[in-house]
Amino acid sequence: MKDILKDLNQAQLKAVEQTEGPSMVIAGAGSGKTRVLTYRVAHLLNLGVDPFNILALTFTNKASREMKERIIKLVGGTDARNVWMGTFHSIFARILRIEGFRLGYPSNYSIYDTDDSKRLIKAIIKEQNLDNKIYAPNYVLNRISAAKINLISANKYKNDFEIMNADKMAGKPKIGELYSIYAKRCKKADAMDFDDLLFNTNILFRDFADVLYKYQQKFKYILVDEYQDTNYVQYLIVKNLAANNENICVVGDDAQSIYGFRGANIQNILNFKNDYPDLKTFKLEQNYRSTKTIVNAANSIIRNNKDQIFKEIWTNNSEGNKIQLIKAITDGEEGTLVANSIFEQKMNFQLQNNAFAVLYRTNAQSRAIEEALRKLNIPYRIFGSLSFYKRKEIKDLLAYYRLVINNKDEEALIRIINYPARGIGKTTLDKIIVTADKENKSLWEIIENSSKYNLNINTGTLSKISTFVIKIKSFSAQLKKKNAFDLAKLIASSSGILKDLYEDKTPEGLSRYENIEELLNAIKEFSEKDTNEEELTENNSITTLDEFMQDVALLTDADTKDKELTDYVSLMTVHASKGLEFPYVYIVGLEENLFPSIQSLNSRADMEEERRLFYVALTRAEQRVSISYAENRYRWGNLTICEPSRFIEEIENKYIELPKKTSIHTNNFKNDYFNKNKKQSSLNFKGKKLNKITTFENSFFNNDFSDQLTDKLQTGMKVEHQRFGKGKIISIEGTGSNKKATVFFNGIGQKQLLLKFAKLKIL
């Protein structure tokens, strides 16, 4: 038998050799967590433990496959294949195949994936004659899922006053009834959804003591990967299974607990010692992945969290470059600066594209990065999401724009004639298509003159078609009169798309809503590409929506090339990056209310999870990290002032390299740098006074944020401009986003400024 343990360092060796009793391995980023799990299983097998008595639980099939492959290399195939190793869901599904009859399920029960569950929820909502805008299927499904992972059955849900009252206050009092019907329909179909696999396993062990005892005896050694990501039901099942032998080993890193929004509970790992007083804890603190600078910078960030298991990650790797801070004027410029930096690094060091990753807090941020990379012909791939212009909600809104520009665009018409739902169903559309084919006319010609043709459609539906046609025609009539952004914004709101997405309060719905905001921001930038300077000229002409659509068509065409591409820059959210590593990492959008997210400002627990998310982002890098932020970012087409993220300030000075322009002017450059930004934006840096972000309710259809800033300006006022200095307002003309002022500046002369960009300070 070969000595497989000789390849482990001392900390890893101790964690592997401690096979008896409860143990917890706190594995810092890049410290060899998977290695410890793999060698621990292999070591147990070498000691003669029956592979059928080992249970190893992971969170992904990928992790399970990799571990099994490594164990096969270490000890051979037969034993490794007999270990009960897999994801929580796959292992518990296997147990339920054997024991499910006790709960009234056959061994061949069906497993509903998310799409199956969503389809069933949609059908139930329709059968109950409920408004699917109020009871959005995603929302209902998320609500049911949250109940199940907290072991709340449909009956318990309906009898819980607080839960039902919360639904009532949210304007959705029927959620409990929908949950009850959904549960009955699943049972009737002999089906379980993903949450049921955990929920029913817990019921099985709770209600059938003999079954629990059977599996307690079977699984003499239990290992759990990524324990910081477990939810309540997973915690409870594992605790019950380990109660007899207590040979349980959990591996994880509290500093990388970032899935609270999915129900993960960091307290499971923080309080693990409370369940096992004789617990032995091992800390893997040597990082093999990153440079000293990256490791130390990450340490300086995470030590700001109160709830954590203390550890000091260190490395023997080289010192490495300082973290580069990229400061951009706008989010569009941020994308350009990041793409340029990638291009320069590639050229200077002869690097492949796959050495680079760009990480962002929200999927919507990919748009500016994608466009900048395309312009430099740098191939990229989006992970965990579609390329920005291929996302459904984006394609839906673009279809409206296409139809407004070209009424005969049949693909666009078919896509949106009944979206948002307006009572023009598939049967009606089929009749229109058949008539168009018979008459050799376009679909638009048929619906535009629907009274001329025998469509065999009732008058109510004909009226809805007529309303749709009038709406599209009214948009088309404004194509050359309104600039691209104003018309795009009008179509987005008047079509009902914004309202439809806004009412979906699920994480997915929020993401889709943010994507629409980002599309409108892109149009705003495009419509002002020739006039985005504050100083105006007399020859400014409007940029129209058809010009933007032409530009987008060229961009998206480029995106469809190179399907077999293997060398690309990776783009993904920080959440999607967990478990991955790249030589060069760019983390973009480091601004208050974006990263950290505005939703994390409500509690310390939420803020600490956001900080752990930034820690994860930093520790994905092997050689170099660059972080960026924009001083101004478009929000629903309005340019708003942004405040640098508190996370930048939390990185110790010696690990960060600020823009050269700033570091030249001051010795204590970082403090001065942040104080300057705080002063400019008139914001409290610690988030007590929030940035004035426009929202759907208070700004999108009402006054612009920029209007609020400029309303106080009057003729005769003395003002100060960042570039031109002090001056006096001679005249003001225009309204809203087009308001402009003529200002006489001392020593410079007269300038006409677009006020939404000018940021004039009243003296």
PDB file of C-alpha atoms in Angstrom, residues 130-303:
ATOM      1  CA  LEU A 130     -55.550  34.675 -10.301  1.00  0.00           C
ATOM      2  CA  ASP A 131     -53.609  37.485 -11.927  1.00  0.00           C
ATOM      3  CA  ASN A 132     -50.204  36.094 -12.936  1.00  0.00           C
ATOM      4  CA  LYS A 133     -48.785  39.606 -12.644  1.00  0.00           C
ATOM      5  CA  ILE A 134     -49.632  39.706  -8.942  1.00  0.00           C
ATOM      6  CA  TYR A 135     -48.907  36.009  -8.435  1.00  0.00           C
ATOM      7  CA  ALA A 136     -45.820  35.807 -10.628  1.00  0.00           C
ATOM      8  CA  PRO A 137     -44.824  32.112 -10.934  1.00  0.00           C
ATOM      9  CA  ASN A 138     -41.215  32.822  -9.964  1.00  0.00           C
ATOM     10  CA  TYR A 139     -42.317  34.645  -6.835  1.00  0.00           C
ATOM     11  CA  VAL A 140     -44.754  31.901  -5.820  1.00  0.00           C
ATOM     12  CA  LEU A 141     -42.155  29.195  -6.408  1.00  0.00           C
ATOM     13  CA  ASN A 142     -39.508  31.068  -4.399  1.00  0.00           C
ATOM     14  CA  ARG A 143     -41.963  31.540  -1.553  1.00  0.00           C
ATOM     15  CA  ILE A 144     -42.783  27.812  -1.502  1.00  0.00           C
ATOM     16  CA  SER A 145     -39.090  26.912  -1.712  1.00  0.00           C
ATOM     17  CA  ALA A 146     -38.229  29.181   1.228  1.00  0.00           C
ATOM     18  CA  ALA A 147     -40.960  27.496   3.264  1.00  0.00           C
ATOM     19  CA  LYS A 148     -39.709  23.991   2.471  1.00  0.00           C
ATOM     20  CA  ILE A 149     -36.056  24.646   3.348  1.00  0.00           C
ATOM     21  CA  ASN A 150     -37.334  25.896   6.714  1.00  0.00           C
ATOM     22  CA  LEU A 151     -39.465  22.743   7.082  1.00  0.00           C
ATOM     23  CA  ILE A 152     -42.783  24.542   6.783  1.00  0.00           C
ATOM     24  CA  SER A 153     -45.361  22.289   5.123  1.00  0.00           C
ATOM     25  CA  ALA A 154     -48.340  23.601   3.167  1.00  0.00           C
ATOM     26  CA  ASN A 155     -50.677  22.976   6.132  1.00  0.00           C
ATOM     27  CA  LYS A 156     -48.280  24.630   8.572  1.00  0.00           C
ATOM     28  CA  TYR A 157     -47.930  27.560   6.182  1.00  0.00           C
ATOM     29  CA  LYS A 158     -51.696  28.107   5.992  1.00  0.00           C
ATOM     30  CA  ASN A 159     -52.065  27.887   9.772  1.00  0.00           C
ATOM     31  CA  ASP A 160     -49.237  30.287  10.574  1.00  0.00           C
ATOM     32  CA  PHE A 161     -50.760  33.721  11.260  1.00  0.00           C
ATOM     33  CA  GLU A 162     -47.497  35.655  10.775  1.00  0.00           C
ATOM     34  CA  ILE A 163     -46.721  34.053   7.403  1.00  0.00           C
ATOM     35  CA  MET A 164     -50.247  34.454   6.082  1.00  0.00           C
ATOM     36  CA  ASN A 165     -50.399  38.042   7.337  1.00  0.00           C
ATOM     37  CA  ALA A 166     -47.092  38.816   5.596  1.00  0.00           C
ATOM     38  CA  ASP A 167     -48.564  37.512   2.326  1.00  0.00           C
ATOM     39  CA  LYS A 168     -51.695  39.567   2.900  1.00  0.00           C
ATOM     40  CA  MET A 169     -49.666  42.717   3.531  1.00  0.00           C
ATOM     41  CA  ALA A 170     -47.727  42.021   0.316  1.00  0.00           C
ATOM     42  CA  GLY A 171     -51.025  41.875  -1.587  1.00  0.00           C
ATOM     43  CA  LYS A 172     -50.686  38.125  -2.225  1.00  0.00           C
ATOM     44  CA  PRO A 173     -53.030  36.428   0.289  1.00  0.00           C
ATOM     45  CA  LYS A 174     -53.482  33.288  -1.837  1.00  0.00           C
ATOM     46  CA  ILE A 175     -49.868  32.022  -1.660  1.00  0.00           C
ATOM     47  CA  GLY A 176     -50.774  29.501   1.062  1.00  0.00           C
ATOM     48  CA  GLU A 177     -53.619  28.126  -1.042  1.00  0.00           C
ATOM     49  CA  LEU A 178     -51.355  27.863  -4.108  1.00  0.00           C
ATOM     50  CA  TYR A 179     -48.731  26.040  -2.005  1.00  0.00           C
ATOM     51  CA  SER A 180     -51.385  23.593  -0.796  1.00  0.00           C
ATOM     52  CA  ILE A 181     -52.689  22.865  -4.308  1.00  0.00           C
ATOM     53  CA  TYR A 182     -49.130  22.574  -5.674  1.00  0.00           C
ATOM     54  CA  ALA A 183     -48.163  20.069  -2.969  1.00  0.00           C
ATOM     55  CA  LYS A 184     -51.278  17.967  -3.647  1.00  0.00           C
ATOM     56  CA  ARG A 185     -50.697  18.012  -7.418  1.00  0.00           C
ATOM     57  CA  CYS A 186     -47.070  16.910  -7.003  1.00  0.00           C
ATOM     58  CA  LYS A 187     -48.136  14.081  -4.684  1.00  0.00           C
ATOM     59  CA  LYS A 188     -50.910  13.037  -7.051  1.00  0.00           C
ATOM     60  CA  ALA A 189     -48.350  12.824  -9.875  1.00  0.00           C
ATOM     61  CA  ASP A 190     -45.910  10.835  -7.692  1.00  0.00           C
ATOM     62  CA  ALA A 191     -43.452  13.671  -8.153  1.00  0.00           C
ATOM     63  CA  MET A 192     -41.022  15.591  -5.955  1.00  0.00           C
ATOM     64  CA  ASP A 193     -39.356  18.881  -6.744  1.00  0.00           C
ATOM     65  CA  PHE A 194     -35.754  19.620  -5.704  1.00  0.00           C
ATOM     66  CA  ASP A 195     -36.810  21.026  -2.334  1.00  0.00           C
ATOM     67  CA  ASP A 196     -38.975  17.969  -1.664  1.00  0.00           C
ATOM     68  CA  LEU A 197     -35.890  15.752  -1.860  1.00  0.00           C
ATOM     69  CA  LEU A 198     -34.581  17.471   1.274  1.00  0.00           C
ATOM     70  CA  PHE A 199     -37.970  18.128   2.884  1.00  0.00           C
ATOM     71  CA  ASN A 200     -39.145  14.509   2.528  1.00  0.00           C
ATOM     72  CA  THR A 201     -35.823  13.035   3.650  1.00  0.00           C
ATOM     73  CA  ASN A 202     -36.164  15.007   6.862  1.00  0.00           C
ATOM     74  CA  ILE A 203     -39.748  13.766   7.343  1.00  0.00           C
ATOM     75  CA  LEU A 204     -38.553  10.204   6.678  1.00  0.00           C
ATOM     76  CA  PHE A 205     -35.889  10.393   9.385  1.00  0.00           C
ATOM     77  CA  ARG A 206     -38.182  12.310  11.761  1.00  0.00           C
ATOM     78  CA  ASP A 207     -41.177   9.981  11.555  1.00  0.00           C
ATOM     79  CA  PHE A 208     -39.501   6.591  11.064  1.00  0.00           C
ATOM     80  CA  ALA A 209     -36.942   5.951  13.791  1.00  0.00           C
ATOM     81  CA  ASP A 210     -35.998   2.572  12.330  1.00  0.00           C
ATOM     82  CA  VAL A 211     -35.073   4.155   8.995  1.00  0.00           C
ATOM     83  CA  LEU A 212     -32.945   6.805  10.690  1.00  0.00           C
ATOM     84  CA  TYR A 213     -31.199   4.129  12.784  1.00  0.00           C
ATOM     85  CA  LYS A 214     -30.548   2.063   9.646  1.00  0.00           C
ATOM     86  CA  TYR A 215     -28.703   4.924   7.919  1.00  0.00           C
ATOM     87  CA  GLN A 216     -26.947   5.997  11.114  1.00  0.00           C
ATOM     88  CA  GLN A 217     -25.463   2.494  11.268  1.00  0.00           C
ATOM     89  CA  LYS A 218     -24.697   2.484   7.564  1.00  0.00           C
ATOM     90  CA  PHE A 219     -22.896   5.824   7.398  1.00  0.00           C
ATOM     91  CA  LYS A 220     -20.161   5.394   9.978  1.00  0.00           C
ATOM     92  CA  TYR A 221     -18.131   8.261   8.482  1.00  0.00           C
ATOM     93  CA  ILE A 222     -19.744  11.429   7.161  1.00  0.00           C
ATOM     94  CA  LEU A 223     -17.972  14.215   5.263  1.00  0.00           C
ATOM     95  CA  VAL A 224     -19.628  17.476   4.184  1.00  0.00           C
ATOM     96  CA  ASP A 225     -18.071  19.876   1.696  1.00  0.00           C
ATOM     97  CA  GLU A 226     -18.795  23.644   1.681  1.00  0.00           C
ATOM     98  CA  TYR A 227     -20.526  23.382   5.050  1.00  0.00           C
ATOM     99  CA  GLN A 228     -20.902  27.170   5.254  1.00  0.00           C
ATOM    100  CA  ASP A 229     -23.438  26.912   2.394  1.00  0.00           C
ATOM    101  CA  THR A 230     -25.825  24.490   4.132  1.00  0.00           C
ATOM    102  CA  ASN A 231     -29.373  25.553   4.922  1.00  0.00           C
ATOM    103  CA  TYR A 232     -31.511  24.581   7.899  1.00  0.00           C
ATOM    104  CA  VAL A 233     -32.923  21.329   6.506  1.00  0.00           C
ATOM    105  CA  GLN A 234     -29.492  20.132   5.302  1.00  0.00           C
ATOM    106  CA  TYR A 235     -28.029  20.916   8.707  1.00  0.00           C
ATOM    107  CA  LEU A 236     -30.775  18.973  10.468  1.00  0.00           C
ATOM    108  CA  ILE A 237     -30.486  15.854   8.276  1.00  0.00           C
ATOM    109  CA  VAL A 238     -26.705  15.705   8.623  1.00  0.00           C
ATOM    110  CA  LYS A 239     -26.924  16.217  12.387  1.00  0.00           C
ATOM    111  CA  ASN A 240     -29.425  13.352  12.719  1.00  0.00           C
ATOM    112  CA  LEU A 241     -27.380  11.001  10.541  1.00  0.00           C
ATOM    113  CA  ALA A 242     -24.224  11.679  12.572  1.00  0.00           C
ATOM    114  CA  ALA A 243     -25.902  11.448  15.981  1.00  0.00           C
ATOM    115  CA  ASN A 244     -24.944   7.798  16.591  1.00  0.00           C
ATOM    116  CA  ASN A 245     -21.248   7.601  15.629  1.00  0.00           C
ATOM    117  CA  GLU A 246     -20.359  11.312  15.568  1.00  0.00           C
ATOM    118  CA  ASN A 247     -17.616  10.579  13.039  1.00  0.00           C
ATOM    119  CA  ILE A 248     -18.483  13.707  11.120  1.00  0.00           C
ATOM    120  CA  CYS A 249     -16.075  15.997   9.327  1.00  0.00           C
ATOM    121  CA  VAL A 250     -17.287  19.272   7.863  1.00  0.00           C
ATOM    122  CA  VAL A 251     -15.072  21.323   5.573  1.00  0.00           C
ATOM    123  CA  GLY A 252     -15.630  24.926   4.601  1.00  0.00           C
ATOM    124  CA  ASP A 253     -14.724  28.557   5.001  1.00  0.00           C
ATOM    125  CA  ASP A 254     -17.002  30.947   6.835  1.00  0.00           C
ATOM    126  CA  ALA A 255     -15.286  33.795   4.936  1.00  0.00           C
ATOM    127  CA  GLN A 256     -16.739  32.393   1.711  1.00  0.00           C
ATOM    128  CA  SER A 257     -20.355  32.064   2.853  1.00  0.00           C
ATOM    129  CA  ILE A 258     -22.135  34.052   0.117  1.00  0.00           C
ATOM    130  CA  TYR A 259     -25.427  32.265  -0.538  1.00  0.00           C
ATOM    131  CA  GLY A 260     -27.686  33.684   2.158  1.00  0.00           C
ATOM    132  CA  PHE A 261     -30.210  34.654  -0.530  1.00  0.00           C
ATOM    133  CA  ARG A 262     -30.628  30.937  -1.306  1.00  0.00           C
ATOM    134  CA  GLY A 263     -31.241  30.040   2.339  1.00  0.00           C
ATOM    135  CA  ALA A 264     -27.652  29.197   3.348  1.00  0.00           C
ATOM    136  CA  ASN A 265     -27.079  29.870   7.042  1.00  0.00           C
ATOM    137  CA  ILE A 266     -23.555  30.877   8.091  1.00  0.00           C
ATOM    138  CA  GLN A 267     -24.461  30.096  11.710  1.00  0.00           C
ATOM    139  CA  ASN A 268     -24.293  26.377  10.835  1.00  0.00           C
ATOM    140  CA  ILE A 269     -20.499  26.570  10.596  1.00  0.00           C
ATOM    141  CA  LEU A 270     -20.012  29.313  13.201  1.00  0.00           C
ATOM    142  CA  ASN A 271     -21.966  27.322  15.818  1.00  0.00           C
ATOM    143  CA  PHE A 272     -20.861  23.821  14.804  1.00  0.00           C
ATOM    144  CA  LYS A 273     -18.847  23.507  18.039  1.00  0.00           C
ATOM    145  CA  ASN A 274     -22.070  23.920  20.066  1.00  0.00           C
ATOM    146  CA  ASP A 275     -23.397  20.610  18.705  1.00  0.00           C
ATOM    147  CA  TYR A 276     -20.122  18.760  19.374  1.00  0.00           C
ATOM    148  CA  PRO A 277     -18.323  19.874  22.564  1.00  0.00           C
ATOM    149  CA  ASP A 278     -15.354  17.555  21.844  1.00  0.00           C
ATOM    150  CA  LEU A 279     -14.942  18.984  18.342  1.00  0.00           C
ATOM    151  CA  LYS A 280     -11.415  19.163  16.912  1.00  0.00           C
ATOM    152  CA  THR A 281     -10.860  22.151  14.619  1.00  0.00           C
ATOM    153  CA  PHE A 282      -8.166  22.313  11.952  1.00  0.00           C
ATOM    154  CA  LYS A 283      -7.266  25.440  10.041  1.00  0.00           C
ATOM    155  CA  LEU A 284      -5.757  25.374   6.584  1.00  0.00           C
ATOM    156  CA  GLU A 285      -4.176  28.803   6.424  1.00  0.00           C
ATOM    157  CA  GLN A 286      -1.544  28.447   3.701  1.00  0.00           C
ATOM    158  CA  ASN A 287      -2.736  29.802   0.373  1.00  0.00           C
ATOM    159  CA  TYR A 288      -1.167  28.127  -2.684  1.00  0.00           C
ATOM    160  CA  ARG A 289      -3.046  30.209  -5.258  1.00  0.00           C
ATOM    161  CA  SER A 290      -2.338  33.909  -4.872  1.00  0.00           C
ATOM    162  CA  THR A 291       0.488  36.374  -4.348  1.00  0.00           C
ATOM    163  CA  LYS A 292       1.302  37.790  -0.915  1.00  0.00           C
ATOM    164  CA  THR A 293      -0.258  41.109  -1.882  1.00  0.00           C
ATOM    165  CA  ILE A 294      -3.593  39.527  -2.836  1.00  0.00           C
ATOM    166  CA  VAL A 295      -3.671  37.305   0.255  1.00  0.00           C
ATOM    167  CA  ASN A 296      -2.836  40.168   2.628  1.00  0.00           C
ATOM    168  CA  ALA A 297      -5.295  42.550   0.960  1.00  0.00           C
ATOM    169  CA  ALA A 298      -8.052  39.927   1.319  1.00  0.00           C
ATOM    170  CA  ASN A 299      -7.132  39.495   4.997  1.00  0.00           C
ATOM    171  CA  SER A 300      -7.390  43.247   5.547  1.00  0.00           C
ATOM    172  CA  ILE A 301     -10.889  43.188   4.074  1.00  0.00           C
ATOM    173  CA  ILE A 302     -12.359  40.209   5.911  1.00  0.00           C
ATOM    174  CA  ARG A 303     -11.107  41.204   9.342  1.00  0.00           C
TER     175      ARG A 303
END
